[in-house]
Coordinates of C-alpha atoms in Angstrom, one line a residue:
Chain A
M1 CA -16.7 -0.1 -32.4
G2 CA -19.8 -2.3 -32.2
E3 CA -17.8 -5.1 -30.6
L4 CA -17.0 -3.0 -27.5
G5 CA -18.0 -5.1 -24.5
R6 CA -19.7 -7.8 -26.6
I7 CA -19.3 -11.3 -25.2
H8 CA -19.8 -14.5 -27.2
Q9 CA -22.1 -16.6 -25.2
L10 CA -23.3 -20.2 -25.5
I11 CA -26.6 -20.7 -23.8
V12 CA -27.5 -24.3 -23.0
P13 CA -30.9 -25.2 -21.6
F14 CA -30.5 -27.6 -18.7
F15 CA -33.6 -28.9 -16.9
G16 CA -35.4 -25.6 -17.1
Y17 CA -32.4 -23.4 -16.4
D18 CA -30.2 -21.6 -18.9
L19 CA -26.6 -22.4 -18.5
T20 CA -24.5 -19.6 -20.0
F21 CA -20.9 -20.3 -21.2
N22 CA -18.6 -17.5 -22.2
V23 CA -16.9 -19.4 -25.0
E24 CA -14.1 -16.9 -25.6
A25 CA -13.0 -16.8 -22.0
I26 CA -13.0 -20.6 -21.7
V27 CA -11.1 -21.2 -24.9
M28 CA -8.6 -18.5 -24.0
T29 CA -8.1 -19.8 -20.5
W30 CA -7.3 -23.2 -22.0
I31 CA -4.8 -21.6 -24.4
A32 CA -3.1 -19.9 -21.5
I33 CA -3.0 -23.2 -19.6
I34 CA -1.5 -25.0 -22.6
F35 CA 1.2 -22.3 -23.0
L36 CA 2.0 -22.7 -19.3
L37 CA 2.2 -26.5 -19.6
I38 CA 4.5 -26.3 -22.6
F39 CA 6.7 -23.8 -20.8
G40 CA 6.8 -26.0 -17.7
M41 CA 7.6 -29.1 -19.6
L42 CA 10.4 -27.4 -21.6
A43 CA 11.8 -25.8 -18.5
A44 CA 11.8 -29.0 -16.5
R45 CA 12.7 -31.5 -19.3
K46 CA 16.5 -31.4 -19.0
K47 CA 17.2 -30.7 -15.4
S48 CA 20.9 -30.2 -14.9
V49 CA 23.3 -28.4 -12.6
I50 CA 24.3 -26.1 -15.4
P51 CA 20.8 -25.0 -16.4
G52 CA 19.6 -24.2 -19.9
P53 CA 18.0 -20.9 -20.7
L54 CA 14.4 -22.0 -20.0
Q55 CA 15.3 -23.7 -16.8
V56 CA 17.0 -20.4 -15.6
V57 CA 13.8 -18.5 -16.3
G58 CA 11.7 -21.0 -14.5
E59 CA 14.0 -21.2 -11.5
L60 CA 14.2 -17.4 -11.3
I61 CA 10.4 -17.0 -11.3
V62 CA 9.7 -19.8 -8.9
G63 CA 12.6 -18.9 -6.6
N64 CA 11.6 -15.3 -6.3
L65 CA 8.0 -16.0 -5.7
F66 CA 8.9 -18.6 -3.1
Q67 CA 11.1 -16.0 -1.4
L68 CA 8.2 -13.5 -1.4
T69 CA 5.9 -16.0 0.1
E70 CA 8.4 -16.8 2.8
D71 CA 8.7 -13.1 3.6
T72 CA 5.0 -12.6 3.9
L73 CA 4.0 -15.9 5.6
D74 CA 6.7 -17.9 7.4
K75 CA 9.0 -20.8 6.4
E76 CA 6.6 -23.5 7.5
L77 CA 3.5 -22.0 5.8
A78 CA 5.4 -21.0 2.7
K79 CA 6.1 -24.7 1.9
K80 CA 2.3 -25.3 2.0
Y81 CA 1.2 -22.2 0.1
G82 CA 4.2 -21.5 -2.1
P83 CA 3.0 -23.8 -5.0
L84 CA -0.4 -22.1 -5.0
I85 CA 1.1 -18.7 -5.1
C86 CA 3.5 -19.6 -7.9
A87 CA 0.8 -21.2 -10.0
L88 CA -1.5 -18.2 -9.4
F89 CA 1.1 -15.7 -10.6
L90 CA 2.2 -17.7 -13.6
F91 CA -1.4 -18.3 -14.7
L92 CA -2.3 -14.6 -14.3
V93 CA 0.8 -13.5 -16.2
A94 CA 0.0 -15.9 -19.0
C95 CA -3.6 -14.7 -19.2
N96 CA -2.7 -11.0 -19.2
W97 CA 0.0 -11.4 -21.8
L98 CA -2.3 -13.4 -24.1
G99 CA -3.9 -10.2 -25.4
I100 CA -0.7 -9.1 -27.2
I101 CA -0.9 -12.0 -29.6
P102 CA -3.2 -11.1 -32.5
F103 CA -6.7 -12.8 -32.5
L104 CA -6.3 -13.9 -28.9
E105 CA -7.8 -12.1 -25.9
E106 CA -7.1 -12.0 -22.3
P107 CA -9.4 -14.3 -20.3
T108 CA -9.0 -11.9 -17.4
K109 CA -11.0 -9.4 -19.5
D110 CA -14.1 -11.4 -18.5
I111 CA -15.1 -10.6 -15.0
N112 CA -15.8 -14.3 -14.2
T113 CA -12.1 -15.3 -14.4
P114 CA -10.9 -12.7 -11.8
L115 CA -13.9 -13.3 -9.6
A116 CA -13.3 -17.0 -9.6
L117 CA -9.7 -16.5 -8.6
G118 CA -10.7 -14.0 -6.0
L119 CA -13.2 -16.4 -4.5
L120 CA -10.6 -19.1 -4.6
G121 CA -8.2 -16.9 -2.6
F122 CA -11.0 -15.9 -0.2
F123 CA -12.0 -19.5 0.6
I124 CA -8.4 -20.7 1.0
A125 CA -7.6 -17.8 3.3
H126 CA -10.6 -18.4 5.5
Y127 CA -10.2 -22.1 5.5
S128 CA -6.6 -21.9 6.6
G129 CA -7.6 -19.2 9.2
I130 CA -10.1 -21.7 10.7
R131 CA -7.6 -24.5 10.5
T132 CA -4.8 -22.7 12.4
K133 CA -6.8 -20.6 14.9
G134 CA -9.7 -22.8 15.5
L135 CA -13.3 -22.0 14.8
K136 CA -13.9 -20.1 18.1
T137 CA -11.0 -17.6 17.8
Y138 CA -11.8 -17.2 14.1
L139 CA -15.4 -16.3 14.8
K140 CA -14.5 -14.1 17.7
H141 CA -12.5 -11.9 15.3
Y142 CA -15.8 -10.8 13.7
L143 CA -17.2 -9.5 17.0
E144 CA -14.3 -7.0 17.5
P145 CA -14.3 -4.2 18.6
F146 CA -18.0 -4.6 19.5
F147 CA -20.6 -7.2 18.6
I148 CA -22.6 -4.6 16.7
M149 CA -19.8 -4.5 14.1
L150 CA -20.6 -8.0 13.0
P151 CA -22.4 -7.1 9.7
L152 CA -19.8 -4.5 8.8
N153 CA -17.0 -6.9 9.5
I154 CA -18.6 -9.5 7.2
V155 CA -19.2 -6.8 4.5
S156 CA -15.6 -5.7 4.7
E157 CA -14.3 -9.3 4.2
L158 CA -16.6 -9.7 1.2
A159 CA -15.5 -6.3 -0.1
N160 CA -11.9 -7.6 -0.3
V161 CA -13.1 -10.2 -2.9
V162 CA -14.8 -7.5 -4.8
S163 CA -11.8 -5.1 -4.8
I164 CA -9.2 -7.8 -5.7
S165 CA -11.2 -9.2 -8.6
F166 CA -12.5 -5.9 -10.0
R167 CA -9.0 -4.4 -9.8
L168 CA -7.7 -7.0 -12.2
F169 CA -10.8 -6.8 -14.4
G170 CA -10.8 -3.0 -14.6
N171 CA -7.2 -2.8 -15.5
I172 CA -7.2 -5.4 -18.2
M173 CA -10.6 -4.4 -19.6
G174 CA -9.6 -0.7 -19.5
G175 CA -6.4 -1.4 -21.3
A176 CA -8.2 -3.5 -24.0
I177 CA -10.8 -0.8 -24.5
I178 CA -8.2 2.0 -24.8
I179 CA -6.2 -0.1 -27.4
L180 CA -9.4 -0.8 -29.3
V181 CA -10.5 2.9 -29.3
V182 CA -7.1 4.3 -30.2
S183 CA -6.7 1.8 -33.1
Y184 CA -10.2 2.8 -34.3
L185 CA -9.5 6.5 -34.1
S186 CA -6.0 6.6 -35.5
Y187 CA -4.6 4.6 -38.4
S188 CA -1.2 4.7 -36.8
L189 CA 1.2 1.8 -37.0
V190 CA 3.3 2.9 -34.0
L191 CA 0.7 3.7 -31.4
P192 CA -1.2 0.4 -30.9
P193 CA 1.9 -1.8 -30.5
F194 CA 3.3 0.6 -28.0
L195 CA 0.0 0.6 -26.1
N196 CA -0.1 -3.2 -26.3
A197 CA 3.3 -3.4 -24.8
F198 CA 2.4 -1.0 -22.0
F199 CA -1.0 -2.4 -21.1
G200 CA -0.3 -6.1 -22.0
L201 CA 3.2 -6.6 -20.7
F202 CA 3.8 -3.9 -18.1
V203 CA 0.4 -3.4 -16.5
G204 CA -0.4 -7.1 -17.0
T205 CA 2.6 -8.1 -15.0
I206 CA 2.1 -5.5 -12.3
Q207 CA -1.5 -6.5 -11.8
A208 CA -0.7 -10.2 -11.8
F209 CA 1.9 -9.5 -9.1
V210 CA -0.5 -7.3 -7.1
F211 CA -3.2 -10.0 -7.2
T212 CA -0.8 -12.7 -6.1
M213 CA 0.6 -10.6 -3.3
L214 CA -2.8 -9.6 -2.0
T215 CA -3.9 -13.2 -2.0
T216 CA -0.8 -14.1 0.1
V217 CA -1.4 -11.1 2.4
Y218 CA -5.1 -12.1 2.9
I219 CA -3.9 -15.6 3.8
S220 CA -1.3 -14.3 6.2
L221 CA -3.8 -11.9 7.9
Q222 CA -6.1 -14.9 8.5
V223 CA -3.4 -17.2 9.7
K224 CA -1.6 -14.9 12.1
Chain B
M1 CA -45.1 14.7 -19.1
A2 CA -46.1 12.2 -16.6
I3 CA -43.3 12.0 -14.0
E4 CA -44.5 9.9 -11.2
G5 CA -43.6 10.1 -7.5
A6 CA -42.0 6.7 -7.5
D7 CA -39.9 7.6 -10.5
I8 CA -38.6 10.7 -8.8
V9 CA -37.8 8.7 -5.6
K10 CA -35.9 6.0 -7.6
A11 CA -34.0 8.7 -9.6
A12 CA -33.0 10.4 -6.4
A13 CA -31.9 7.1 -4.9
C14 CA -29.6 6.6 -8.0
L15 CA -28.1 10.0 -7.7
G16 CA -27.7 9.6 -3.9
A17 CA -26.0 6.3 -4.3
S18 CA -23.5 7.8 -6.8
I19 CA -22.8 10.8 -4.6
S20 CA -22.4 8.6 -1.5
M21 CA -19.9 6.3 -3.1
G22 CA -18.2 9.0 -5.1
L23 CA -17.5 11.3 -2.1
G24 CA -17.1 8.3 0.2
A25 CA -14.2 7.0 -1.9
L26 CA -12.3 10.3 -1.8
G27 CA -11.3 10.4 1.9
P28 CA -10.3 6.8 2.5
G29 CA -8.4 6.8 -0.7
I30 CA -6.2 9.6 0.4
G31 CA -6.0 8.4 4.0
E32 CA -4.9 4.9 3.1
G33 CA -2.3 6.3 0.8
M34 CA -0.9 8.2 3.8
V35 CA -0.8 5.1 5.8
A36 CA 1.1 3.2 3.1
A37 CA 3.4 6.2 2.7
K38 CA 4.5 6.2 6.3
A39 CA 4.9 2.4 6.2
C40 CA 7.3 2.8 3.2
E41 CA 9.3 5.4 5.1
A42 CA 9.4 3.3 8.2
I43 CA 10.7 0.3 6.3
G44 CA 13.4 2.5 4.7
K45 CA 14.5 3.4 8.3
N46 CA 14.2 -0.1 9.7
P47 CA 14.1 -2.8 7.1
S48 CA 14.5 -5.7 9.5
E49 CA 10.9 -5.1 10.8
A50 CA 9.4 -5.2 7.3
G51 CA 7.0 -8.0 8.0
L52 CA 5.6 -6.4 11.2
L53 CA 5.3 -3.0 9.5
T54 CA 3.5 -4.5 6.5
R55 CA 1.0 -6.2 8.8
T56 CA 0.5 -3.0 10.8
M57 CA 0.0 -1.1 7.6
L58 CA -2.6 -3.5 6.3
V59 CA -4.6 -3.4 9.6
G60 CA -4.4 0.4 9.6
Q61 CA -5.6 0.5 6.1
A62 CA -8.5 -1.9 6.8
V63 CA -9.7 0.4 9.6
T64 CA -9.2 3.5 7.4
E65 CA -11.2 1.8 4.7
S66 CA -14.2 1.2 7.0
T67 CA -15.8 4.6 6.1
G68 CA -15.5 3.7 2.5
I69 CA -17.2 0.5 3.2
Y70 CA -20.0 2.3 5.0
S71 CA -20.5 4.4 1.8
L72 CA -20.5 1.2 -0.3
V73 CA -23.2 -0.3 2.0
V74 CA -25.3 2.9 1.9
A75 CA -24.9 3.0 -1.9
L76 CA -25.9 -0.6 -2.3
L77 CA -28.9 -0.2 0.0
L78 CA -30.0 2.9 -1.9
L79 CA -29.7 1.1 -5.2
F80 CA -31.3 -2.3 -4.4
V81 CA -33.4 -1.9 -1.2
V82 CA -34.9 1.6 -1.3
Chain C
M1 CA -40.2 33.2 -29.0
A2 CA -39.0 30.0 -30.6
I3 CA -35.3 29.3 -30.4
D4 CA -34.3 26.6 -32.8
I5 CA -31.9 23.7 -32.1
Q6 CA -29.0 25.4 -34.0
T7 CA -29.1 28.2 -31.5
W8 CA -28.9 25.9 -28.5
V9 CA -26.1 23.9 -30.1
N10 CA -24.1 27.1 -30.6
V11 CA -24.8 28.2 -27.0
S12 CA -23.5 25.0 -25.6
A13 CA -20.6 24.8 -28.0
F14 CA -19.4 28.3 -26.8
S15 CA -20.1 27.5 -23.2
G16 CA -18.2 24.2 -23.6
A17 CA -15.3 26.0 -25.1
G18 CA -15.3 28.4 -22.2
I19 CA -15.3 25.6 -19.7
A20 CA -12.6 23.7 -21.4
M21 CA -10.2 26.6 -21.7
G22 CA -11.1 28.3 -18.4
L23 CA -10.6 25.2 -16.3
G24 CA -7.8 24.0 -18.5
A25 CA -5.7 27.1 -17.8
I26 CA -5.8 26.7 -14.0
G27 CA -3.3 23.8 -13.8
A28 CA -0.8 25.0 -16.3
A29 CA -0.6 28.4 -14.6
V30 CA -0.1 26.9 -11.2
A31 CA 2.6 24.5 -12.5
E32 CA 4.5 27.1 -14.4
G33 CA 4.5 29.5 -11.5
N34 CA 5.7 26.7 -9.2
T35 CA 8.5 25.8 -11.6
A36 CA 9.7 29.4 -12.1
A37 CA 9.7 29.9 -8.3
S38 CA 11.8 26.9 -7.8
A39 CA 14.1 27.9 -10.6
N40 CA 14.7 31.3 -9.0
Y41 CA 15.4 29.7 -5.7
A42 CA 17.8 27.3 -7.4
V43 CA 19.7 30.1 -9.2
S44 CA 20.1 32.1 -6.0
R45 CA 21.5 29.0 -4.4
N46 CA 23.9 28.0 -7.1
P47 CA 24.4 30.8 -9.7
S48 CA 27.0 28.9 -11.6
A49 CA 24.4 26.3 -12.7
S50 CA 22.0 29.0 -14.0
G51 CA 22.3 27.9 -17.6
E52 CA 21.2 24.4 -17.0
I53 CA 18.5 25.5 -14.5
F54 CA 17.1 28.0 -17.0
K55 CA 17.0 25.4 -19.8
S56 CA 15.2 22.8 -17.6
M57 CA 12.8 25.4 -16.3
L58 CA 11.8 26.2 -19.9
V59 CA 11.5 22.6 -20.9
G60 CA 9.5 21.7 -17.8
Q61 CA 7.1 24.6 -18.3
A62 CA 6.6 23.6 -21.9
I63 CA 5.6 20.1 -20.9
A64 CA 3.2 21.5 -18.2
E65 CA 1.7 23.8 -20.8
S66 CA 0.8 21.0 -23.2
A67 CA -2.2 20.1 -21.1
A68 CA -3.5 23.6 -21.5
I69 CA -2.7 23.4 -25.2
F70 CA -4.9 20.2 -25.4
A71 CA -7.7 22.3 -23.8
L72 CA -7.1 25.1 -26.3
V73 CA -7.4 22.6 -29.2
V74 CA -10.7 21.3 -27.9
A75 CA -12.0 24.8 -27.3
M76 CA -11.0 25.8 -30.9
V77 CA -12.8 22.7 -32.3
L78 CA -15.9 23.5 -30.3
M79 CA -15.9 27.1 -31.4
F80 CA -15.2 26.7 -35.1
S81 CA -16.3 23.4 -36.5
P82 CA -19.8 23.1 -38.0
F83 CA -21.6 20.6 -35.9
P84 CA -24.9 19.1 -37.1
S85 CA -28.0 20.5 -35.5
D86 CA -30.4 17.6 -36.0
S87 CA -30.8 16.8 -32.4
L88 CA -30.8 18.5 -29.0
L89 CA -28.3 15.7 -28.0
W90 CA -25.5 17.9 -29.4
V91 CA -26.1 20.4 -26.7
F92 CA -24.9 17.9 -24.1
V93 CA -22.1 16.6 -26.3
M94 CA -20.5 20.0 -26.5
L95 CA -20.9 20.6 -22.7
A96 CA -19.5 17.1 -21.9
A97 CA -16.5 17.5 -24.2
G98 CA -15.7 20.8 -22.5
I99 CA -16.1 19.4 -19.0
S100 CA -13.9 16.4 -19.8
M101 CA -11.0 18.4 -21.2
G102 CA -11.3 21.2 -18.8
F103 CA -11.1 19.1 -15.6
G104 CA -8.7 16.7 -17.3
A105 CA -6.1 19.4 -17.9
I106 CA -6.0 20.5 -14.3
G107 CA -4.4 17.5 -12.6
A108 CA -2.0 16.7 -15.4
A109 CA -0.6 20.2 -15.6
I110 CA -0.2 20.6 -11.8
G111 CA 1.4 17.2 -11.7
S112 CA 4.0 17.8 -14.4
G113 CA 5.0 21.1 -12.7
F114 CA 6.3 19.2 -9.7
P115 CA 9.1 17.3 -11.3
A116 CA 10.2 20.4 -13.2
A117 CA 10.5 22.4 -10.0
A118 CA 12.3 19.6 -8.3
A119 CA 14.7 19.1 -11.2
C120 CA 15.6 22.8 -11.0
E121 CA 16.3 22.6 -7.3
G122 CA 18.3 19.4 -7.8
M123 CA 20.5 20.9 -10.4
A124 CA 21.5 23.6 -8.0
R125 CA 22.3 21.0 -5.4
Q126 CA 24.2 18.6 -7.7
P127 CA 25.2 20.3 -11.0
E128 CA 26.9 17.2 -12.3
M129 CA 23.6 15.3 -12.2
S130 CA 21.9 17.7 -14.6
G131 CA 21.8 15.3 -17.5
P132 CA 20.2 12.4 -15.7
L133 CA 17.9 14.9 -13.8
A134 CA 16.7 16.4 -17.0
T135 CA 16.0 13.0 -18.5
N136 CA 14.2 11.8 -15.4
M137 CA 12.1 15.0 -15.3
L138 CA 11.2 14.6 -19.0
I139 CA 10.0 11.0 -18.4
G140 CA 8.2 11.8 -15.2
S141 CA 6.3 14.8 -16.6
A142 CA 5.5 13.1 -19.9
V143 CA 3.8 10.3 -17.9
C144 CA 1.9 12.9 -15.9
Q145 CA 0.4 14.1 -19.2
T146 CA -1.3 10.7 -19.8
P147 CA -4.5 11.7 -17.9
A148 CA -4.8 14.8 -20.0
I149 CA -4.4 12.6 -23.1
F150 CA -7.2 10.4 -21.8
A151 CA -9.4 13.5 -21.4
L152 CA -8.5 14.6 -24.9
V153 CA -9.4 11.2 -26.4
T154 CA -12.7 11.3 -24.6
S155 CA -13.5 14.8 -25.8
F156 CA -12.7 13.9 -29.4
I157 CA -14.7 10.7 -29.3
L158 CA -17.6 12.6 -27.8
M159 CA -17.4 15.3 -30.5
F160 CA -17.0 13.0 -33.5
K161 CA -19.3 10.1 -32.7
D162 CA -22.3 9.5 -34.8
Y163 CA -25.4 10.1 -32.7
T164 CA -28.1 9.5 -35.3
G165 CA -31.0 7.5 -34.2
L166 CA -30.1 7.7 -30.5
P167 CA -33.0 8.8 -28.2
L168 CA -32.6 12.1 -26.4
A169 CA -34.1 11.0 -23.1
P170 CA -31.5 8.8 -21.4
T171 CA -28.6 9.4 -23.8
W172 CA -28.1 13.0 -22.7
A173 CA -27.3 11.9 -19.2
A174 CA -24.9 9.2 -20.4
I175 CA -23.0 11.7 -22.5
L176 CA -22.8 14.2 -19.6
G177 CA -21.8 11.4 -17.3
A178 CA -19.0 10.3 -19.6
G179 CA -17.5 13.8 -19.6
I180 CA -17.7 14.1 -15.9
S181 CA -16.3 10.6 -15.3
T182 CA -13.1 11.1 -17.3
G183 CA -12.7 14.8 -16.4
L184 CA -12.8 14.4 -12.6
S185 CA -11.1 11.0 -12.4
T186 CA -7.9 12.4 -14.1
I187 CA -7.3 15.1 -11.5
G188 CA -6.0 12.8 -8.8
S189 CA -3.9 10.7 -11.3
G190 CA -2.2 13.7 -12.7
V191 CA -1.3 15.3 -9.3
G192 CA -0.4 11.9 -7.8
G193 CA 2.0 11.0 -10.6
G194 CA 3.6 14.4 -10.3
L195 CA 4.2 13.9 -6.5
I196 CA 6.1 10.7 -7.3
A197 CA 8.2 12.3 -10.1
R198 CA 9.1 15.2 -7.8
E199 CA 10.4 13.0 -5.1
S200 CA 12.4 10.9 -7.6
C201 CA 14.1 14.1 -9.0
L202 CA 14.9 15.3 -5.4
G203 CA 16.2 11.9 -4.4
M204 CA 18.3 11.7 -7.4
A205 CA 20.0 15.0 -6.7
R206 CA 20.5 14.0 -3.1
Q207 CA 21.9 10.5 -3.8
P208 CA 23.1 10.2 -7.4
L209 CA 24.0 6.5 -7.0
T210 CA 20.3 5.6 -6.7
A211 CA 19.4 7.2 -10.0
T212 CA 18.4 4.1 -12.0
T213 CA 16.4 2.5 -9.1
L214 CA 14.6 5.8 -8.5
T215 CA 13.6 6.1 -12.2
N216 CA 12.3 2.5 -12.3
T217 CA 10.4 2.9 -9.0
M218 CA 8.9 6.2 -10.3
L219 CA 7.7 4.6 -13.5
L220 CA 6.2 1.7 -11.5
G221 CA 4.5 4.0 -9.1
Q222 CA 3.2 6.3 -11.9
A223 CA 1.8 3.3 -13.8
V224 CA -0.3 2.3 -10.7
T225 CA -1.3 5.9 -10.2
Q226 CA -2.8 5.9 -13.7
T227 CA -5.2 3.0 -12.9
P228 CA -8.0 5.1 -11.3
A229 CA -7.9 7.3 -14.4
I230 CA -8.2 4.2 -16.5
Y231 CA -11.2 3.2 -14.5
G232 CA -12.7 6.6 -15.2
L233 CA -12.0 6.2 -18.9
L234 CA -13.5 2.7 -18.9
I235 CA -16.7 3.9 -17.3
S236 CA -17.0 6.8 -19.8
F237 CA -16.5 4.6 -22.8
M238 CA -19.2 2.3 -21.5
L239 CA -21.4 5.3 -21.1
I240 CA -20.7 6.6 -24.5
F241 CA -21.1 3.3 -26.4
S242 CA -24.0 1.9 -24.4
S243 CA -27.4 2.3 -26.0
S244 CA -30.5 2.7 -23.9
P245 CA -34.1 2.5 -25.1
E246 CA -36.0 5.7 -25.2
T247 CA -37.9 6.6 -22.0
A248 CA -39.5 9.6 -20.5
A249 CA -38.8 8.3 -17.0
L250 CA -36.2 10.1 -14.9
T251 CA -34.5 7.0 -13.3
P252 CA -32.4 5.7 -16.2
A253 CA -31.1 9.2 -16.9
M254 CA -30.2 9.8 -13.3
A255 CA -28.5 6.4 -13.1
L256 CA -26.3 7.1 -16.1
L257 CA -25.4 10.6 -14.9
G258 CA -24.8 9.2 -11.4
A259 CA -22.4 6.5 -12.8
G260 CA -20.3 9.3 -14.2
I261 CA -20.3 11.4 -11.0
C262 CA -19.6 8.4 -8.8
M263 CA -16.6 7.2 -10.9
G264 CA -15.2 10.7 -11.4
L265 CA -15.3 11.7 -7.7
G266 CA -14.4 8.2 -6.5
A267 CA -11.3 7.9 -8.6
S268 CA -9.6 11.2 -7.7
G269 CA -9.1 10.4 -4.0
P270 CA -7.5 7.0 -4.3
A271 CA -5.2 8.3 -7.1
L272 CA -4.0 11.1 -4.9
G273 CA -3.5 8.6 -2.1
I274 CA -1.5 6.3 -4.4
G275 CA 0.6 9.3 -5.4
I276 CA 1.4 10.1 -1.8
T277 CA 2.4 6.5 -1.2
G278 CA 4.7 6.4 -4.2
Q279 CA 6.2 9.7 -3.1
S280 CA 7.2 8.4 0.3
A281 CA 8.4 5.1 -1.2
V282 CA 10.7 6.9 -3.6
K283 CA 12.0 9.0 -0.8
A284 CA 12.7 6.0 1.4
I285 CA 14.5 4.2 -1.4
S286 CA 16.7 7.3 -2.1
R287 CA 17.7 7.2 1.6
N288 CA 18.2 3.5 2.0
L289 CA 18.9 1.7 -1.3
T290 CA 19.5 -1.6 0.3
A291 CA 15.9 -1.9 1.3
A292 CA 14.6 -1.1 -2.2
S293 CA 13.0 -4.4 -2.9
D294 CA 11.1 -4.5 0.4
I295 CA 10.0 -1.0 0.0
T296 CA 8.8 -1.6 -3.6
R297 CA 6.8 -4.6 -2.5
V298 CA 5.1 -2.8 0.4
M299 CA 4.5 0.2 -1.9
L300 CA 2.7 -2.0 -4.4
I301 CA 0.6 -3.7 -1.7
G302 CA -0.2 -0.4 0.0
M303 CA -1.2 1.2 -3.3
A304 CA -3.4 -1.7 -4.2
V305 CA -5.2 -1.5 -0.9
S306 CA -5.6 2.3 -1.2
E307 CA -7.2 1.8 -4.6
S308 CA -9.9 -0.4 -3.3
T309 CA -12.4 2.5 -2.5
G310 CA -11.9 3.6 -6.1
I311 CA -12.8 0.0 -7.2
Y312 CA -16.0 0.2 -5.0
A313 CA -16.9 3.4 -6.9
M314 CA -16.3 1.5 -10.2
V315 CA -18.6 -1.4 -9.0
I316 CA -21.3 1.1 -8.1
S317 CA -21.0 2.8 -11.4
L318 CA -21.2 -0.5 -13.3
C319 CA -24.3 -1.4 -11.2
L320 CA -25.8 1.9 -12.2
I321 CA -25.1 1.4 -15.9
F322 CA -26.0 -2.2 -16.3
V323 CA -28.4 -3.2 -13.4
V324 CA -30.6 -0.2 -12.7

């Protein structure tokens, strides 16, 4: 039980500052990226009218996500943001599913990964808001309904980043801790794989979908 | 036992922050759930307006959440400023 | 008059057992009464289906009762196992185990009563659907029991953890906080999950063609409803397994206790809200199956946003544990 919440860190001194690297999260992120690259290459290798099994899976995922983006944003914007949304979802699913493989861990278990992705979505949403509405209209939105509400409006925008990233972190971390504790308490062969399937595959997919959809929704709220 | 005044104040601030955020999360949580519930029912009745209804739901939830955000602000102020 | 540690440990073990069983009986009693009332109503409506209705009432009540049985187990362990009496810490361990299981049984039991009641009514309305209805009810109420299982796990970890060498001063608050966090946070999840399962049973009886979609949506909704309880469990594990240096100051203790209270209270509201959302979504799908994918998507987004205040509570709890 000692390893609960322990993080392997590499601390590099850099001109008087200590740079901290969470080795596990970085390595696992790269593993997830490599998995995705292999999947993408295999799915797109032999493109044909009669698709192979991997191509079908790839087309299904990308097509559905593109449709969802079109529903939330509109046709024009979906062309621009669709690739981002697809990439985000696939990356998150790969990360959340990584934990079911023995000796590998979910990079999303480290708060830095969800936080980085949440900030990415935040900046993209606000950048596209400024681009489409113009700086003046964008800033005016913060003074509604009264100008006194300015600090609270800013806090509520920032709170969105907190909630979106901690939602992912809490679910994945909670699942991992429950699996760890249950396997420590009971020497059962059935329970941990079942829990792994539930938290890793099911909850992991739902949370990846929720994260992706919320990023899309935040973009659409800023743009429209 | 030397319990100092500053210690008691800080301890009370910690407890206060937790009660503020704990109770403050109760109401908005239920309220936002109700907003989303009505949105789901409305989409069931009129699916063609799904996009508009979703946006209305999100704006409504954002407003409902504002009291939760006041609690969050108060809790953070209690923890890190007082 | 000197009262030794053993006496205090016994006092708190018996009080903990009382809290666990006393609170733990509330939910099961409410749920069983609810189910029996619905079964009576259903039999009066359709006497020819009384056999099926009676069977599903009994099964539903048995599931609702399992939360109370967990509480009974914890109470028995508290009363009859010989706990070491080397530290006053055990006083708080017993109390926390009782609080966790006692509160944890309320929501799960009330929640699993809802689908049982709805299944009885549904069987009266649509007797040919009794097979699928019984299955759906079983799945739905079994998922409702997960918060009670979380509480049971927390109680057992609290009771059987090795506390040697841990300082009394801030650890007592961490242990009490862990009990409160899991206990309170499971209430909303249990009731919310039950609301979803009830609506799916009712919808299935009203519109048998939607059965598969309703079961799937119910499971999805219930999985999201569990997340606040998972946050509560996460915070209480962090409280149990974090070690703080010994201190006479009041602040660290209050911060740890506060983390538990904050997460416990903060999780129950959003979970109930998520349950209400899921309930309406399932109802809408049972009336208009063609819009199912739109409704599911909006349900997930709405649930995720409703959860955000619970996440703020988790963030404040994490700040209280790790920063203060």
